[in-house]
Short mmCIF file of C-alpha atoms in Angstrom, two decimals:
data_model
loop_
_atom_site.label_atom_id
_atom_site.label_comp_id
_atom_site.label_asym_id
_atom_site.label_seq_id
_atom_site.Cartn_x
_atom_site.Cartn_y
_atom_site.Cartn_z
CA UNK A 148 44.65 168.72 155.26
CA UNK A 149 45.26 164.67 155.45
CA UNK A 150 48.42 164.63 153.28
CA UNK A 151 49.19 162.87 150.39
CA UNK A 152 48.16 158.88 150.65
CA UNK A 153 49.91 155.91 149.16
CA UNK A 154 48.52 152.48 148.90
CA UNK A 155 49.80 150.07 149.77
CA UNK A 156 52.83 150.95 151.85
CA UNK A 157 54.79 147.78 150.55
CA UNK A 158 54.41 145.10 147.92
CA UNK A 159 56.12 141.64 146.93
CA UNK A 160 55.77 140.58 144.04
CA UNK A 161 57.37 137.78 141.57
CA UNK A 162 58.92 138.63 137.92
CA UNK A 163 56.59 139.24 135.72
CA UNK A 164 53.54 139.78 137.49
CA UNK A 165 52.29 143.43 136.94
CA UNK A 166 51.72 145.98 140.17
CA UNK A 167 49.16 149.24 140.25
CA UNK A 168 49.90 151.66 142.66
CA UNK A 169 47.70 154.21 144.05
CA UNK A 170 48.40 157.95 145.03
CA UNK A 171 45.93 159.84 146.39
CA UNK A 172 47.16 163.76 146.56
CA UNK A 173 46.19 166.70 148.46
CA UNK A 174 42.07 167.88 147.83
CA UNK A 175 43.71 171.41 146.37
CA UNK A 176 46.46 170.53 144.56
CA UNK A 177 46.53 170.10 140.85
CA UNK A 178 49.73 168.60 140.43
CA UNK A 179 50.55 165.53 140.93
CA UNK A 180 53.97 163.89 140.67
CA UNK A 181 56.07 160.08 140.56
CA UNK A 182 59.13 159.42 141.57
CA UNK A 183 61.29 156.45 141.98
CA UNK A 184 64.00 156.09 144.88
CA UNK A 185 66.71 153.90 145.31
CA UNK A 186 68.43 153.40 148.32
CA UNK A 187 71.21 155.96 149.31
CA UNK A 188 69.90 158.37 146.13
CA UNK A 189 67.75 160.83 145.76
CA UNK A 190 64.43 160.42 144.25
CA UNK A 191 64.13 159.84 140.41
CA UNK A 192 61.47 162.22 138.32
CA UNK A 193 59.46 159.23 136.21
CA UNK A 194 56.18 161.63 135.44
CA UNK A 195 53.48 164.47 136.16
CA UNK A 196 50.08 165.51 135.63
CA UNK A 197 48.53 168.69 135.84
CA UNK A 198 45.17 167.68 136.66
CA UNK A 199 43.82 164.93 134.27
CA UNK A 200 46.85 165.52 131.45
CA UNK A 201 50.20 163.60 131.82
CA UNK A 202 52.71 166.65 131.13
CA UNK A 203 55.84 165.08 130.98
CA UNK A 204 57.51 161.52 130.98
CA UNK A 205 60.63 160.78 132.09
CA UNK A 206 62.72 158.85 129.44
CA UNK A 207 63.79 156.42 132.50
CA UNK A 208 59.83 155.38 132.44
CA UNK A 209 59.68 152.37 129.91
CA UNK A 210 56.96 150.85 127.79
CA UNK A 211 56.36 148.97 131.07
CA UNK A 212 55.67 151.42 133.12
CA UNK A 213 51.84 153.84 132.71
CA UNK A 214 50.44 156.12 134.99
CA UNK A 215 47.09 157.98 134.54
CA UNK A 216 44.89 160.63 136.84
CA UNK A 217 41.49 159.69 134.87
CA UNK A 218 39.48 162.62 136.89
CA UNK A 219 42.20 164.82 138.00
CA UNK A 220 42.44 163.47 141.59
CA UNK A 221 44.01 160.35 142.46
CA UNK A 222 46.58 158.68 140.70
CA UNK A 223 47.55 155.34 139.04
CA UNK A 224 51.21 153.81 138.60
CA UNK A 225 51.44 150.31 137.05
CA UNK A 226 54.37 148.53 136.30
CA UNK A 227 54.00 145.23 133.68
CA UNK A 228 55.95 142.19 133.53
CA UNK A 229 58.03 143.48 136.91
CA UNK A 230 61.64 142.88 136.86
CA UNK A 231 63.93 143.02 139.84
CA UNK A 232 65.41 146.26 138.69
CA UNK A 233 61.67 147.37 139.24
CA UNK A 234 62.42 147.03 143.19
CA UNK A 235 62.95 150.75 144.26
CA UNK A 236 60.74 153.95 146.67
CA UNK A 237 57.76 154.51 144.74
CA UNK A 238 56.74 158.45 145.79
CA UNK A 239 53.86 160.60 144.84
CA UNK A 240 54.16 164.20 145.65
CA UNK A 241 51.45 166.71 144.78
CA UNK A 242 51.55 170.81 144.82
CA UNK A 243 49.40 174.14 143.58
CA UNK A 244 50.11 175.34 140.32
CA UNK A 245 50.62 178.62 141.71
CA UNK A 246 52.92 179.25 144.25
CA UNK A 247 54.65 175.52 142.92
CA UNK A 248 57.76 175.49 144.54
CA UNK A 249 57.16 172.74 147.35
CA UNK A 250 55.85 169.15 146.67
CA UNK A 251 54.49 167.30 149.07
CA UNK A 252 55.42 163.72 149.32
CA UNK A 253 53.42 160.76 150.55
CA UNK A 254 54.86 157.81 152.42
CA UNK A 255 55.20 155.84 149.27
CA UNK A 256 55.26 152.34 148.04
CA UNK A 257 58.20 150.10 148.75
CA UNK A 258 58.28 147.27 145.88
CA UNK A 259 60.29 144.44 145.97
CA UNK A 260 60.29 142.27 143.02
CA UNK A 261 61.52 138.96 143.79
CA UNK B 296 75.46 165.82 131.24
CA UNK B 297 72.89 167.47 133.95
CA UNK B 298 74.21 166.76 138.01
CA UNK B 299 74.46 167.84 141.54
CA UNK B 300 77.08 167.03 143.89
CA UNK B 301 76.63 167.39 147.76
CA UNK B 302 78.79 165.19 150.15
CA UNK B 303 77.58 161.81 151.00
CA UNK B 304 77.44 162.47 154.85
CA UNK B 305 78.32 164.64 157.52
CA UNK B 306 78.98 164.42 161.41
CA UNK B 307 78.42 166.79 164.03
CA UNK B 308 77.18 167.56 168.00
CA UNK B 309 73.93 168.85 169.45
CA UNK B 310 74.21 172.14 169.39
CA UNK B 311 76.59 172.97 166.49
CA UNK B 312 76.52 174.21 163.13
CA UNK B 313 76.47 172.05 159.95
CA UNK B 314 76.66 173.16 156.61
CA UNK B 315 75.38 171.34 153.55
CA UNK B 316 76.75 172.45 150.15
CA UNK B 317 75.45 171.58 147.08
CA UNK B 318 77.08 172.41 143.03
CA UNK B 319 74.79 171.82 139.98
CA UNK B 320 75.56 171.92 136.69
CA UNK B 321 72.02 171.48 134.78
CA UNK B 322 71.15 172.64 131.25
CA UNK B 323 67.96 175.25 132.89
CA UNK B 324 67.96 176.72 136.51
CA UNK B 325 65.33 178.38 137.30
CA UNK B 326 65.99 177.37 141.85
CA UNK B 327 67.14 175.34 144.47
CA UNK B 328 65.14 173.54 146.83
CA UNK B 329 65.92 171.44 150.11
CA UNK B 330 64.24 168.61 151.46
CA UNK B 331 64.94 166.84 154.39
CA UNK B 332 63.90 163.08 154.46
CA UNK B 333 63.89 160.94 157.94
CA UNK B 334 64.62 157.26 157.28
CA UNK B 335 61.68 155.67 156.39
CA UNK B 336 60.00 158.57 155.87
CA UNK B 337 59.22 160.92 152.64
CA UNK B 338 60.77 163.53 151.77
CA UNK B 339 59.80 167.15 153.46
CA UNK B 340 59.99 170.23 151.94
CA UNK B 341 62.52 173.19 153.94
CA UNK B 342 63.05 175.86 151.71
CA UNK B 343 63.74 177.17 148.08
CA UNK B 344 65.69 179.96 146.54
CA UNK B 345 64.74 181.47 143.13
CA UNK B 346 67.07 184.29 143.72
CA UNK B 347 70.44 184.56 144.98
CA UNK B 348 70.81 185.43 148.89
CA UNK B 349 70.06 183.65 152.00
CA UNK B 350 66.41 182.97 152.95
CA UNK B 351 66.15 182.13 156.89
CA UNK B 352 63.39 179.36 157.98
CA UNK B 353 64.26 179.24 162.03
CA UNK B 354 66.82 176.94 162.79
CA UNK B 355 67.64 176.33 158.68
CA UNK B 356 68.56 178.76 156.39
CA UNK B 357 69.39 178.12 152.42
CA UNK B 358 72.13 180.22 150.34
CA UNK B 359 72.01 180.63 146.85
CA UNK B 360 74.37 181.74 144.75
CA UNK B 361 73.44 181.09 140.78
CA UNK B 362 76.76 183.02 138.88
CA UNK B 363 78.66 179.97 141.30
CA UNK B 364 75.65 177.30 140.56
CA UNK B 365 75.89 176.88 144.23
CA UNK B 366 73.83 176.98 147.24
CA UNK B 367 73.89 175.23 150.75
CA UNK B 368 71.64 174.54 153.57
CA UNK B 369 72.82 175.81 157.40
CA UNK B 370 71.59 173.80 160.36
CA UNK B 371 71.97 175.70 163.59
CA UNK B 372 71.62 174.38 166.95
CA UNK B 373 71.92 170.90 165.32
CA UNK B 374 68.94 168.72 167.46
CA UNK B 375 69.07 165.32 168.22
CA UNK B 376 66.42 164.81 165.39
CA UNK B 377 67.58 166.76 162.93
CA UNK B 378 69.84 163.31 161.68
CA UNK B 379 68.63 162.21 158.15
CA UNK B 380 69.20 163.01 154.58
CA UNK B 381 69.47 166.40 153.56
CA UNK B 382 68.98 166.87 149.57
CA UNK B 383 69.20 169.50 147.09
CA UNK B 384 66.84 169.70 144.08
CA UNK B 385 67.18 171.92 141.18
CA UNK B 386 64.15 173.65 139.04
CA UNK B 387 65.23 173.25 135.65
CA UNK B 388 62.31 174.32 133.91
CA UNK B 389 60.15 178.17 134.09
CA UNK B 390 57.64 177.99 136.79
CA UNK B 391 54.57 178.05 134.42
CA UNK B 392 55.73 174.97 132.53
CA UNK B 393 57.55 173.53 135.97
CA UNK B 394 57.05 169.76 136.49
CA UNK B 395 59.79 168.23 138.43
CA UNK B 396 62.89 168.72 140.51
CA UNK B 397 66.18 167.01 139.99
CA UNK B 398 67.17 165.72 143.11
CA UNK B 399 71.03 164.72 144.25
CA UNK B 400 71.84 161.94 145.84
CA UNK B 401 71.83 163.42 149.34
CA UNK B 402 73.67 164.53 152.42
CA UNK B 403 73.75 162.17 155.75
CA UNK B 404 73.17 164.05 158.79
CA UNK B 405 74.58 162.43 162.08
CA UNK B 406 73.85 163.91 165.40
CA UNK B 407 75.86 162.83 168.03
CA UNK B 408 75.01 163.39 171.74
#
C-alpha cells in the first residue's frame, strides 16, 4: 500500500495560465475524490468519481475548473485561465465503495497563482 | 443553510484530557467522521460514528449523539504530537450513493510541555 500520490507538491503560476494536476489513488480503491483547502478551513468537496464516471460536482467548481479519471485509476484536475482566488490545498482522497467511511488523502498540491 | 461549528482552538498539557465538540446542522446525516491533519500534512482519518454512542480507537474516542446533531472527539493522555487540527465531517448522503464529507473549519490542538 504506497498511499495516495499527488503531483506536483507545489505550483506557481501567473493569471491566466491553466494548471493540470495529477492524483494518483490507492491500487483498490474505486473512489476517488477533490477537494480544495484554504488556510485555517477545512477542506472544500469540488468532485468524485466512482471509477471512470464523475458522480457529483460541487456547484463551487466553475466552468474553469474539469477533472476526469479516463481509465478509472488516476486522476486529472485542471484549472483554466487561473485567478488568484484559484490559490488554495488541492487534495485527492480515494476509498472502497464498500466499507466507504474513511478517505484517504494524499499530500496534495499547493497552488499559488500570482 | 448546511454548517458545523467546532471551536477554533484549544490548549492543554501532556498528559490531559481534551475534548473536541462539534454541532451540525445539515439537510441529510447519515455520520460523523474525524480527521486529524498535522501542518503540512493531509488529512488522516480517526474514526466515524453512524450510530449514536461512543466508539473507542486507543487514546481517541468519538461520541455521537444524532437527536442533539452533536458529537465530539476525546484525546486522552494528550502527547506531545498529538498538536494539529482536529475536524469533524458530516455524511450527508446514504452510503450507497455517498460521495463526500462536509468538513468544518477545524479545531487547533496545542500541546504544551
Amino acid at each position: 500500500d504506497t498511499g495516495v500520490s499527488q503531483d506536483p507538491r507545489h505550483k506557481i503560476t501567473k493569471r491566466g495560465q491553466n494548471v493540470t494536476f495529477r492524483c494518483d489513488p490507492i491500487s483498490e480503491h474505486n473512489r476517488l475524490y477533490w477537494y480544495r483547502q484554504t488556510l485555517g478551513q477545512g477542506p472544500e468537496f469540488l468532485t468524485y468519481f466512482q471509477n471512470e464516471a464523475q458522480l457529483e460536482k460541487s456547484r463551487l467548481l466553475s466552468d474553469r475548473f474539469s477533472a476526469e479519471r479516463p481509465k478509472g485509476s488516476f486522476s486529472t484536475l485542471e484549472i483554466q485561465r487561473t485567478e488568484q482566488g484559484d490559490s488554495a490545498m488541492y487534495l485527492c482522497a480515494s476509498s472502497l465503495v464498500d466499507p466507504s467511511v474513511a478517505q484517504y488523502f494524499g499530500p496534495g498540491t499547493r497552488l499559488t497563482v500570482t | 443553510g448546511q454548517s458545523l461549528e467546532q471551536p477554533s482552538e484549544v490548549t492543554a498539557v501532556e498528559g490531559a484530557i481534551v475534548q473536541i465538540n462539534c454541532t451540525y446542522q445539515t439537510s441529510g446525516f447519515y455520520g460523523l467522521s474525524w480527521y486529524q491533519q498535522h501542518d503540512g500534512g493531509a488529512p488522516t482519518f480517526l474514526s466515524y460514528n453512524g450510530l449514536d454512542g461512543l466508539e473507542e480507537t486507543g487514546r481517541f474516542s468519538s461520541f455521537l449523539s444524532r437527536s442533539d446533531s452533536y458529537g465530539y472527539l476525546l484525546l486522552q493522555e494528550l502527547q506531545m504530537k498529538d498538536s494539529a487540527s482536529y475536524f469533524c465531517a458530516v455524511r450527508d448522503t446514504p452510503p450507497d450513493d455517498w460521495g463526500k464529507l462536509q468538513f468544518g473549519a477545524g479545531t487547533q490542538v496545542v500541546v504544551t510541555p
